[in-house]
Tab-separated table of C-alpha atoms and ligand atoms in Angstrom:
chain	number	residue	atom	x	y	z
X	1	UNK	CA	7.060	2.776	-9.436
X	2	UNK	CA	9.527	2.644	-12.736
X	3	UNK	CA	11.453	0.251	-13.748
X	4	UNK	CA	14.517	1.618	-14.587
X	5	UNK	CA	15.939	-0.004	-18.038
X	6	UNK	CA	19.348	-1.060	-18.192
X	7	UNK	CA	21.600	0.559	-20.085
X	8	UNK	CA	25.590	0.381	-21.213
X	9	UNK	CA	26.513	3.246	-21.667
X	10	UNK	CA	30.622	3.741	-22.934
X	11	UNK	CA	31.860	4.280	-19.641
X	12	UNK	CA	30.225	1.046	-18.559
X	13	UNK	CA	31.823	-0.651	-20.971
X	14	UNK	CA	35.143	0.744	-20.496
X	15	UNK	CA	34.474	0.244	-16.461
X	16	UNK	CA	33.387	-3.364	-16.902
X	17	UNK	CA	35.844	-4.711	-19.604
X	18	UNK	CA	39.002	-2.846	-18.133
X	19	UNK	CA	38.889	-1.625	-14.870
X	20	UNK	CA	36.799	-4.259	-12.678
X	21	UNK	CA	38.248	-7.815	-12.417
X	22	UNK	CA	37.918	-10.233	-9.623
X	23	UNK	CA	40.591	-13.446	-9.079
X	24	UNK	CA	38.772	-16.687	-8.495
X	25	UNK	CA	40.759	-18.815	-5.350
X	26	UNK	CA	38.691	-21.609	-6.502
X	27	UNK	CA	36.093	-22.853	-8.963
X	28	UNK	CA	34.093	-24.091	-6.162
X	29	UNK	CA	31.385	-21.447	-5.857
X	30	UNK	CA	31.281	-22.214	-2.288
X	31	UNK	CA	34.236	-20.993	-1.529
X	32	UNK	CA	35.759	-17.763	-0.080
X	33	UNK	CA	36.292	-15.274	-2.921
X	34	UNK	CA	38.850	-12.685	-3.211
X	35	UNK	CA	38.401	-9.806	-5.429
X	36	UNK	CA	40.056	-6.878	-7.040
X	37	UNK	CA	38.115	-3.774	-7.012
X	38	UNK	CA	38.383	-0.452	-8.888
X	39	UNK	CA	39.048	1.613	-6.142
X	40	UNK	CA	41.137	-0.250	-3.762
X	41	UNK	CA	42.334	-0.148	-0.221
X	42	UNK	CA	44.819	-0.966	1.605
X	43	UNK	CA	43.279	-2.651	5.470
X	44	UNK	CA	47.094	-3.735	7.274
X	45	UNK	CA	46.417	-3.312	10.262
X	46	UNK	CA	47.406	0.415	11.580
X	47	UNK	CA	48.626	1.796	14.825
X	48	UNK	CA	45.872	3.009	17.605
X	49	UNK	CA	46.362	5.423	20.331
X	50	UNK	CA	44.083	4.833	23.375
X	51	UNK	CA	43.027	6.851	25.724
X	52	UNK	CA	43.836	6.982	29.500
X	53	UNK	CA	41.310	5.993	30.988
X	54	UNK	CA	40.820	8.471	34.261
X	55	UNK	CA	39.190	10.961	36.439
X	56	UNK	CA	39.927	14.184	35.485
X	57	UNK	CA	39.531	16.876	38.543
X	58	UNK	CA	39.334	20.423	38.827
X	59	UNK	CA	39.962	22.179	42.094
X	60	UNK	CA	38.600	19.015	43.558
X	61	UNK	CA	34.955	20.691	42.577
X	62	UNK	CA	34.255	20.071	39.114
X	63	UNK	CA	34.856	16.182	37.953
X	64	UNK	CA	35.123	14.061	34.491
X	65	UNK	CA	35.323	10.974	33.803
X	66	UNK	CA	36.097	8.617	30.586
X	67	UNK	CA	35.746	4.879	32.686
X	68	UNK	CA	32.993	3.248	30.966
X	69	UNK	CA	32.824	1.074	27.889
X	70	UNK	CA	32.088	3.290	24.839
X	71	UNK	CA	33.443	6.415	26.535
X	72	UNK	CA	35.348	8.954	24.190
X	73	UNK	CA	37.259	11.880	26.392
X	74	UNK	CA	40.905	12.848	25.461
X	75	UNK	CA	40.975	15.449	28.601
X	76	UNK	CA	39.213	17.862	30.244
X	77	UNK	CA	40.551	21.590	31.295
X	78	UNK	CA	39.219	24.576	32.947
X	79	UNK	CA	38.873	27.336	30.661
X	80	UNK	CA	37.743	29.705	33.217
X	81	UNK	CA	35.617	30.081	36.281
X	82	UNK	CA	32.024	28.583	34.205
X	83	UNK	CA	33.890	26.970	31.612
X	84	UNK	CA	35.472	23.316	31.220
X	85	UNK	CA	36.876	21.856	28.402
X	86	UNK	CA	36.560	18.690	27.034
X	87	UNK	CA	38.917	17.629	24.101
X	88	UNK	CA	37.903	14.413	22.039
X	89	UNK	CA	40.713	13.000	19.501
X	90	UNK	CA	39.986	10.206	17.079
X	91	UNK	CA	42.064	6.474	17.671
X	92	UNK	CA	44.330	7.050	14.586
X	93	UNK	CA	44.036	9.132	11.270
X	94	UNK	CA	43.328	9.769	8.438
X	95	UNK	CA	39.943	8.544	9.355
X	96	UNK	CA	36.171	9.596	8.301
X	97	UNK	CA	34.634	12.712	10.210
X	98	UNK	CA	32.639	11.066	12.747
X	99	UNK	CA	33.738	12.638	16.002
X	100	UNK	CA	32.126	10.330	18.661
X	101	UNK	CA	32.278	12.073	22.121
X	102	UNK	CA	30.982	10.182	25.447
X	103	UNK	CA	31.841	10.974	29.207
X	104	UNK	CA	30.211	12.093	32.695
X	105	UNK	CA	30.374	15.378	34.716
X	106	UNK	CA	29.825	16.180	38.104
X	107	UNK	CA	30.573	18.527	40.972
X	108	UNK	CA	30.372	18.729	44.796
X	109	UNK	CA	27.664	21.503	44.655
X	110	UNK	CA	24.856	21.897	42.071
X	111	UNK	CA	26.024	24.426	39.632
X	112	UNK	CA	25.494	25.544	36.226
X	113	UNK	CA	28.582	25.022	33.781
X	114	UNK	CA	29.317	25.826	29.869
X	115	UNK	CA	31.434	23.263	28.432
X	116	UNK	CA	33.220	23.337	24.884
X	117	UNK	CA	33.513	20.560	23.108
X	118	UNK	CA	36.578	20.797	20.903
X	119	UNK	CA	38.144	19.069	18.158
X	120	UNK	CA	41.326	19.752	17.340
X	121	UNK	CA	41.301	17.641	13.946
X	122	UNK	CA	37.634	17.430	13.087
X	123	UNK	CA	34.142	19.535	13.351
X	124	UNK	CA	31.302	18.850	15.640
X	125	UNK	CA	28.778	16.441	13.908
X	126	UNK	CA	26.248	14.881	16.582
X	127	UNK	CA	23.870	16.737	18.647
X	128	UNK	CA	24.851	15.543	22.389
X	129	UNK	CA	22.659	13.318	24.301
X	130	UNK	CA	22.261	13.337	28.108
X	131	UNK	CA	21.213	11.015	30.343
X	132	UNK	CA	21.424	10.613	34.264
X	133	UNK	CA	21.908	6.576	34.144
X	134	UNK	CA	23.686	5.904	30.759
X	135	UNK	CA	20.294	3.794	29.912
X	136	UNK	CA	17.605	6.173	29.145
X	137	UNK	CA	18.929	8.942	26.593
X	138	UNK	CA	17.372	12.571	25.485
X	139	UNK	CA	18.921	15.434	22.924
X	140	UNK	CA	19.710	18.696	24.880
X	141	UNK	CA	17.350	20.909	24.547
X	142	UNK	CA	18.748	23.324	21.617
X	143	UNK	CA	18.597	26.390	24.013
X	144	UNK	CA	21.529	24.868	26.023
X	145	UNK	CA	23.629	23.790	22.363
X	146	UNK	CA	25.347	26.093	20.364
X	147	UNK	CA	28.300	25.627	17.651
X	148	UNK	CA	31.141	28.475	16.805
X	149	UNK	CA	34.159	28.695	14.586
X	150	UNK	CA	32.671	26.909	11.687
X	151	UNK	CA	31.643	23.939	14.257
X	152	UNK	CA	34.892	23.646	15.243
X	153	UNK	CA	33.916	23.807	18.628
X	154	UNK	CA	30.047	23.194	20.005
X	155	UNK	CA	29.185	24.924	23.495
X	156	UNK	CA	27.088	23.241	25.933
X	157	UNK	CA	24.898	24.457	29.115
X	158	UNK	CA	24.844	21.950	31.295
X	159	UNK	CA	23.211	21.593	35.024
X	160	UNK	CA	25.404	19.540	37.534
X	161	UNK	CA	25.312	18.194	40.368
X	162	UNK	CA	26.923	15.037	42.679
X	163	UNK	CA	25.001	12.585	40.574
X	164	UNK	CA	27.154	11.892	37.526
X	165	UNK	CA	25.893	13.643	34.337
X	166	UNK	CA	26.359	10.974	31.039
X	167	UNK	CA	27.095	13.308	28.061
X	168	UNK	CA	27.133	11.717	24.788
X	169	UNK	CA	27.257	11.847	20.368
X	170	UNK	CA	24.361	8.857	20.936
X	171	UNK	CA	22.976	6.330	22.743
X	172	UNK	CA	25.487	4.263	23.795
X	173	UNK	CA	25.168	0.518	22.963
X	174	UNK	CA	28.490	-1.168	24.060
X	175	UNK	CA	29.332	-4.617	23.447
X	176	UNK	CA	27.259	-5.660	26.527
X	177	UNK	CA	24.064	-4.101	25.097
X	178	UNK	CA	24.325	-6.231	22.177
X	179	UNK	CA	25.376	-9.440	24.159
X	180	UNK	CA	21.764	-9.251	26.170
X	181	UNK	CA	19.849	-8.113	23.663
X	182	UNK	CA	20.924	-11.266	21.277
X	183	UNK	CA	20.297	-13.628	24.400
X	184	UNK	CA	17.042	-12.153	24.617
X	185	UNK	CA	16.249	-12.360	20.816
X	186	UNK	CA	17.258	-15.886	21.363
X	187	UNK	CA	14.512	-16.876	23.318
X	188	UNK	CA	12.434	-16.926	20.631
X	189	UNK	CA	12.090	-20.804	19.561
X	190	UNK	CA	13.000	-19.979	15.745
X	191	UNK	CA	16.422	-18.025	16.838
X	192	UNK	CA	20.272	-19.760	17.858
X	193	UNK	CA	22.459	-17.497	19.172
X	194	UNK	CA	26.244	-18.242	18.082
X	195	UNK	CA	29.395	-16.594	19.537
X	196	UNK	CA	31.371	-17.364	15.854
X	197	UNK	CA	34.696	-16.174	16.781
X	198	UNK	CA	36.941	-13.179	18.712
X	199	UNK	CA	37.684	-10.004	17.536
X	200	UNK	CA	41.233	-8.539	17.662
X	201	UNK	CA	41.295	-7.447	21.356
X	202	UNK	CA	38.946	-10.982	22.333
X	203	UNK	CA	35.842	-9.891	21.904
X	204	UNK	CA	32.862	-12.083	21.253
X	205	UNK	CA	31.354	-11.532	17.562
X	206	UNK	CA	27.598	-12.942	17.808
X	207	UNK	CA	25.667	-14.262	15.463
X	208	UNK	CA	21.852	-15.190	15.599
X	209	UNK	CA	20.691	-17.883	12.991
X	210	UNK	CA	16.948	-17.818	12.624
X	211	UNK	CA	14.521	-20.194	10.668
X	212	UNK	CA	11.828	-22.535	11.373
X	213	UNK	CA	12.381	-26.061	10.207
X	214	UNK	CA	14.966	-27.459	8.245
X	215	UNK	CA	17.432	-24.961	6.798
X	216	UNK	CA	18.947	-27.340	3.791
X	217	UNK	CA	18.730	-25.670	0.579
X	218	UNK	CA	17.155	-22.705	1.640
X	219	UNK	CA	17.786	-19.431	0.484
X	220	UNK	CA	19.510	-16.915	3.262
X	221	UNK	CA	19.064	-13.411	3.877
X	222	UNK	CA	22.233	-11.913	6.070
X	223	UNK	CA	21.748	-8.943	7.961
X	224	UNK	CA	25.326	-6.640	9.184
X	225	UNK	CA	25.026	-3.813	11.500
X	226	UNK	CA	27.819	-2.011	13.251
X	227	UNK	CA	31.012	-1.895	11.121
X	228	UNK	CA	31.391	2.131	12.390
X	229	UNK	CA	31.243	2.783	16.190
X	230	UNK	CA	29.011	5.890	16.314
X	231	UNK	CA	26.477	4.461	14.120
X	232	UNK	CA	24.042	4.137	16.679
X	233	UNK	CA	20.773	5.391	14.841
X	234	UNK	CA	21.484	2.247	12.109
X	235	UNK	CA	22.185	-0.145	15.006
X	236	UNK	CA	18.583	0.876	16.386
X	237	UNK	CA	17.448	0.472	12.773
X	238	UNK	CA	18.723	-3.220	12.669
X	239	UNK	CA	17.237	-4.361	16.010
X	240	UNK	CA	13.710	-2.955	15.346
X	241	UNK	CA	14.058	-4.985	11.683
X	242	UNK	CA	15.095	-8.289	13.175
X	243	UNK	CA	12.163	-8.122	16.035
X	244	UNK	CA	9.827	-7.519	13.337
X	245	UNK	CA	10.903	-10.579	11.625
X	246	UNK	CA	10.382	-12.249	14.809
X	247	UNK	CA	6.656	-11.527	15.217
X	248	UNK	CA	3.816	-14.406	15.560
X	249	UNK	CA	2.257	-13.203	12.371
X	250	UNK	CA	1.220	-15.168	9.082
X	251	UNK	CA	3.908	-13.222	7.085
X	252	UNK	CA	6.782	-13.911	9.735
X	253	UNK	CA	6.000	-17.431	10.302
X	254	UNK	CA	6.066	-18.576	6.426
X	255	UNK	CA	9.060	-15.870	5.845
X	256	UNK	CA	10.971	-17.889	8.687
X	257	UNK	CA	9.564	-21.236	7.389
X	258	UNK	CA	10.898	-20.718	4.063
X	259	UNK	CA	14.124	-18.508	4.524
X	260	UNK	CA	17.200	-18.242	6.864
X	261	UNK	CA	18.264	-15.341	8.557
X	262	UNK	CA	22.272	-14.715	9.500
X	263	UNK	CA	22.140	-11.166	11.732
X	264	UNK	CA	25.841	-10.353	12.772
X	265	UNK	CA	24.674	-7.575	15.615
X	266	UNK	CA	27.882	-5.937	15.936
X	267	UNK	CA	30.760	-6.694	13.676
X	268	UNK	CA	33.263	-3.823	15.861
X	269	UNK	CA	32.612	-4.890	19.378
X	270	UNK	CA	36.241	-3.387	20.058
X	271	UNK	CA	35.642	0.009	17.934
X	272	UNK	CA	32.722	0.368	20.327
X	273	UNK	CA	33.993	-0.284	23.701
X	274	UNK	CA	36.627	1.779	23.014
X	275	UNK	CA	34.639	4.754	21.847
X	276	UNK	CA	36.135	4.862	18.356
X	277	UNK	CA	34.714	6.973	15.431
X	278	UNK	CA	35.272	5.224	12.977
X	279	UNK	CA	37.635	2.047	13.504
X	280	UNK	CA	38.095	-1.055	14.511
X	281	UNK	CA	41.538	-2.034	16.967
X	282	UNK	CA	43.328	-2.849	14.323
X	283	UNK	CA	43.019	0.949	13.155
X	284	UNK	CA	40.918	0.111	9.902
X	285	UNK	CA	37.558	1.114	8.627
X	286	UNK	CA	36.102	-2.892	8.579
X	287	UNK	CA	33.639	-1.505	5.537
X	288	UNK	CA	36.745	-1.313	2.738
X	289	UNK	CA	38.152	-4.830	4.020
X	290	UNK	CA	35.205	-7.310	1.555
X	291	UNK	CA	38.238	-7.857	-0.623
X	292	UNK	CA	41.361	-9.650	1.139
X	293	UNK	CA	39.538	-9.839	4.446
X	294	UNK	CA	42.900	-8.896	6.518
X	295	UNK	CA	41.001	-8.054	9.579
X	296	UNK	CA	39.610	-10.615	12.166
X	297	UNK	CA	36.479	-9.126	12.334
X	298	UNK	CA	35.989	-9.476	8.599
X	299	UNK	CA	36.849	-12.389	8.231
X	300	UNK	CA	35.566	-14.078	10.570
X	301	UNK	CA	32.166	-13.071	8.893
X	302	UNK	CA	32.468	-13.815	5.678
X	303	UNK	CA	33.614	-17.423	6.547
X	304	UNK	CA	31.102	-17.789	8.778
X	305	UNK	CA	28.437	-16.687	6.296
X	306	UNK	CA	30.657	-18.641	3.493
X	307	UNK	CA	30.666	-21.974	5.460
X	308	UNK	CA	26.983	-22.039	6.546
X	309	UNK	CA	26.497	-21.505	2.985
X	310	UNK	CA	28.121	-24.382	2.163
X	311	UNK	CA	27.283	-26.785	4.297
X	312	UNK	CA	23.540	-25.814	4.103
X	313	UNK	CA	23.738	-26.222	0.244
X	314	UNK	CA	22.391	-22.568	0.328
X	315	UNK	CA	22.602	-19.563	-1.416
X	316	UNK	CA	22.814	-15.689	0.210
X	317	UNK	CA	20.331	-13.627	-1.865
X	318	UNK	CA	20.540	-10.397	-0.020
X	319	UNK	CA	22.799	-8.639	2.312
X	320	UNK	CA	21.397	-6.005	4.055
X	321	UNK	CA	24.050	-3.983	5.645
X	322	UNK	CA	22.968	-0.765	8.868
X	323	UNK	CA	24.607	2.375	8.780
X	324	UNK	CA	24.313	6.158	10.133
X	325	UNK	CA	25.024	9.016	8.024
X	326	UNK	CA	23.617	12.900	8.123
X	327	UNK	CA	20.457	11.808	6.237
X	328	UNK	CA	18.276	8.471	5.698
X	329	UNK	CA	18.884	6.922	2.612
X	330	UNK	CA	19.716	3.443	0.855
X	331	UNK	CA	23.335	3.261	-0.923
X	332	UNK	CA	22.289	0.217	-3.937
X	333	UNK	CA	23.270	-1.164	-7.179
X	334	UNK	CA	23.571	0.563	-9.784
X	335	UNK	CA	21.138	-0.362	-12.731
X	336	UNK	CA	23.931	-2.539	-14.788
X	337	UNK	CA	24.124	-5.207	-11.228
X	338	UNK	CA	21.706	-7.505	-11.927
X	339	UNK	CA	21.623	-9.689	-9.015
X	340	UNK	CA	19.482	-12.865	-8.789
X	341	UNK	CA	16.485	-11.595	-7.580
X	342	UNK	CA	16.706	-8.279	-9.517
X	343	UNK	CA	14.914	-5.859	-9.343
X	344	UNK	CA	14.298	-6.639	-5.918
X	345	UNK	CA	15.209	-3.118	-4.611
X	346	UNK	CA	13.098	-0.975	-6.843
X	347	UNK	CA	10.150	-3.101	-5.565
X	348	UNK	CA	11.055	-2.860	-2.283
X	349	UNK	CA	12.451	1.069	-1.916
X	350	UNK	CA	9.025	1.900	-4.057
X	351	UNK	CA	6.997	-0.470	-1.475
X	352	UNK	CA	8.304	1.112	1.281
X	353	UNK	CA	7.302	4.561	-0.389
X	354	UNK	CA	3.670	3.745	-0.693
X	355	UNK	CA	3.521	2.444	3.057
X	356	UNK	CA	4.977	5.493	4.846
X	357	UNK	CA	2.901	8.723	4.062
X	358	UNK	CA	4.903	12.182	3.670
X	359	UNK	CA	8.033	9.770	3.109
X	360	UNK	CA	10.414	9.603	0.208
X	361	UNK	CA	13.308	6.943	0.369
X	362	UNK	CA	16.029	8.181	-1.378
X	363	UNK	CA	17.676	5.360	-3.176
X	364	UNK	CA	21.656	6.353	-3.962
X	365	UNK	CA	22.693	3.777	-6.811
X	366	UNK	CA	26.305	3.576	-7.047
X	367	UNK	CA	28.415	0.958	-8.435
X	368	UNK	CA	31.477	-1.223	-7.775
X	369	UNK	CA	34.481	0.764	-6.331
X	370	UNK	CA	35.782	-0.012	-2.644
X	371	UNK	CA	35.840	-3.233	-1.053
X	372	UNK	CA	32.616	-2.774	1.029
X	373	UNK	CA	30.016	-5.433	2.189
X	374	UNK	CA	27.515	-4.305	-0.577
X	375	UNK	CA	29.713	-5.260	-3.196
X	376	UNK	CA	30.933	-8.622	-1.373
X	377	UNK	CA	27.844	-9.994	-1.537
X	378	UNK	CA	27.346	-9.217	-5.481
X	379	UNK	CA	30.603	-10.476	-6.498
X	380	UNK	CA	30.624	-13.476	-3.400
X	381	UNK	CA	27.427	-14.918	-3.952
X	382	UNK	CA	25.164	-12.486	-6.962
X	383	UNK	CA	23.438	-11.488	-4.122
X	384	UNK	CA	21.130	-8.022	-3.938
X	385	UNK	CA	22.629	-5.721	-1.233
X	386	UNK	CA	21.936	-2.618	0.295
X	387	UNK	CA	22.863	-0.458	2.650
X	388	UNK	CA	20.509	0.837	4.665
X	389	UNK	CA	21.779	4.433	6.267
X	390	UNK	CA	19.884	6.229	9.045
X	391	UNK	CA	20.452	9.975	9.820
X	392	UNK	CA	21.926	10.475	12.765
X	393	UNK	CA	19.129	12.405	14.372
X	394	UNK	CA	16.366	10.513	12.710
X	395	UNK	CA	13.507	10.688	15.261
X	396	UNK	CA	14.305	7.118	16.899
X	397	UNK	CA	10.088	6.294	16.910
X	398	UNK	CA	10.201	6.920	13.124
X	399	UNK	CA	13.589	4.523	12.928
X	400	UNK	CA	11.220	1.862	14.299
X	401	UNK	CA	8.483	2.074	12.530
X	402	UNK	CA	10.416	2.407	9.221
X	403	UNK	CA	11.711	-0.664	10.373
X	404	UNK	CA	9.263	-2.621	10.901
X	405	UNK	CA	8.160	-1.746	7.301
X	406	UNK	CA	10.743	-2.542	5.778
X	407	UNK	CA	10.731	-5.670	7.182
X	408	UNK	CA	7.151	-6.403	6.598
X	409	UNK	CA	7.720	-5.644	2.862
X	410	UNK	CA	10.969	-7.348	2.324
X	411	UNK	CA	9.171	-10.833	3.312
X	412	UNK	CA	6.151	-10.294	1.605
X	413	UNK	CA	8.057	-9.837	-1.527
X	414	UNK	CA	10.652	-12.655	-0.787
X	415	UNK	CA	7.703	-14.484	0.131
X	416	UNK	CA	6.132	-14.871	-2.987
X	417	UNK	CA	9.329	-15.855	-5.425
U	501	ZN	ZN1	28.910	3.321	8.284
């Protein structure tokens, strides 16, 4: 592994002295922070458009439907005899090109039918996933996927029948998903699960506090997951890291003994349900609203995180915040951040390296610009943060076991400061 040296170069200078400022509310370090950043933006909350929820029918043979949580159908049309249309249309715009699609089909007699996904303001990104109970979740086979005009449109072959076919970007993991499996995390002895507070539309945001012991003093580790809808591969990601930390092994048990744990499972429960790409109800990407915190999501988490802080006498020395994007990779600091336990990250990204054969990481070092998590947690609390991005179509067994490395190597490296 290299250490890489820091260096100021002119435009660091410039960047630091001129451009990058942040307003202390208080001189209490305890308190909730606001900042200015170099690239800002603006999180009022926006108008939404929903969709109507419905059965769409075609000459009462071929049927579609949108009337599940996480669903994401705008309508559905015959295009002619074989072919149906489905048209999926993001909750408001401009937004960030992450076309989430989910829906059934069926028909009164088993037949086979092409269906065109279409996009009338985006391109196709995520290969579909079907699944005959909305639980258990496969890619379609490639034979029966094509895209045309520039992935404007992506043409499926599907097989139906009376049993409702689910048809989906991902896996879907509603609000509900994350509700049981954070009661079921919480049976573990070391975990409390906390509802902390409603998002805009009333939904529970949950929180699972895990440690062993007394927590007074004691450094915390904060784990996000969830800010973008369709970022279903990260989610998995998150839940495979936390049950690692959960294990009955030497390393977990002195890791929990020593440290605290905040994981906020799903900071857009709304976003989800509703089937939004990118969103949250108040029509705002939640990841560029670390600065003035003007959504409820937001800021209920931060204050929550901010409080516990407090009150514990603690202090947050890494966020680690799960994300999906077209590739695996790890957005960090750039090498002027020194955070206090730099260089955490280059041990960790090159530990991870050396315990996954035919592996790279690739570590994408950027530095301050929009109000995102990574940099809240730098400019809240010096914190190290990273955000840990899964491809969308990352194998989900190799999601786990990376994982459960990551975990594994993140205590044994916390364990030993
Ligand atoms: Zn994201």
């Amino acid at each position: 592994m290299v250490f890489k040296t820091l260096k100021f170069t002119g435009i660091h200078k410039i960047f630091m002295s001129s451009m990058f400022f942040y307003l202390l509310l208080s001189c209490n370090s305890t308190k909730l922070k606001r900042f200015e950043y170099p690239d800002p933006v603006d999180t009022q909350t926006r108008t939404i458009s929903y969709q109507d929820k419905k059965i769409y029918t075609i000459n009462e043979t071929v049927f579609a439907d949108n009337q599940f949580d996480g669903a994401r159908l705008n309508s559905f049309t015959q295009v002619n005899d074989s072919t149906f249309q489905a048209t999926i249309l993001p909750e408001n715009e401009p937004i960030n090109q992450s076309p989430h699609f989910a829906f059934r089909i069926w028909s009164k007699q088993p037949r086979t039918v092409y269906l065109k996904l279409n996009y009338p303001t985006s391109t196709h990104r995520y290969v579909p996933k079907l699944s005959q109970d909305g639980a258990q979740w496969k890619p379609i086979d490639s034979l029966n996927f094509t895209l045309i005009d520039s992935a404007k449109n992506a043409f499926l072959k599907l097989n139906i029948n009376a049993k409702k076919l689910w048809v989906a970007a991902q896996e879907l993991k509603t609000s509900s998903e994350a509700l049981n499996w954070s009661k079921q995390i919480a049976n573990h002895k070391d975990v409390r699960f906390k509802v902390i507070g409603k998002s805009k539309l009333k939904r529970d945001l949950l929180a699972l506090d895990i440690y062993e012991g007394d927590p007074q003093g004691r450094d915390i580790v904060v784990i996000l997951s969830r800010q973008h809808p369709p970022e279903v591969s990260g989610y998995l990601a998150m839940q495979s890291f936390v049950e690692e930390v959960l294990k009955e092994n030497r390393l977990q048990k002195d890791f929990r003994s020593k440290y605290r744990i905040l994981v906020f499972p799903l900071l857009n429960p709304d976003g989800v349900d509703l089937g939004h790409w990118r969103h949250n109800a108040g029509g705002i990407d939640l990841n560029r609203d670390w600065a003035y915190y003007k959504q409820e999501e937001v800021k209920t988490i931060v204050n929550t995180i901010v409080n516990i802080a407090s009150e514990s006498k603690s202090k947050v020395i890494l966020g680690l915040d799960f994300h999906s994007t077209q590739e695996d990779l790890y957005y960090s600091f750039s090498d002027d951040m020194h955070s206090d336990i730099y260089p955490f990250k280059d041990y960790w990204i090159g530990a991870i390296d050396n315990a996954i054969p035919n592996y790279i990481p690739d570590d994408q070092p950027f530095p301050l610009s929009q109000p995102i998590s990574k940099g809240w947690f730098y400019m809240q609390f010096n914190a190290e943060s990273l955000t840990y991005e899964i491809g969308d179509e990352t194998p989900r067994d190799f999601i786990k076991l990376k994982a459960e490395v990551a975990a594994r190597e993140m205590m044994k490296l916390l364990i030993l400061r």
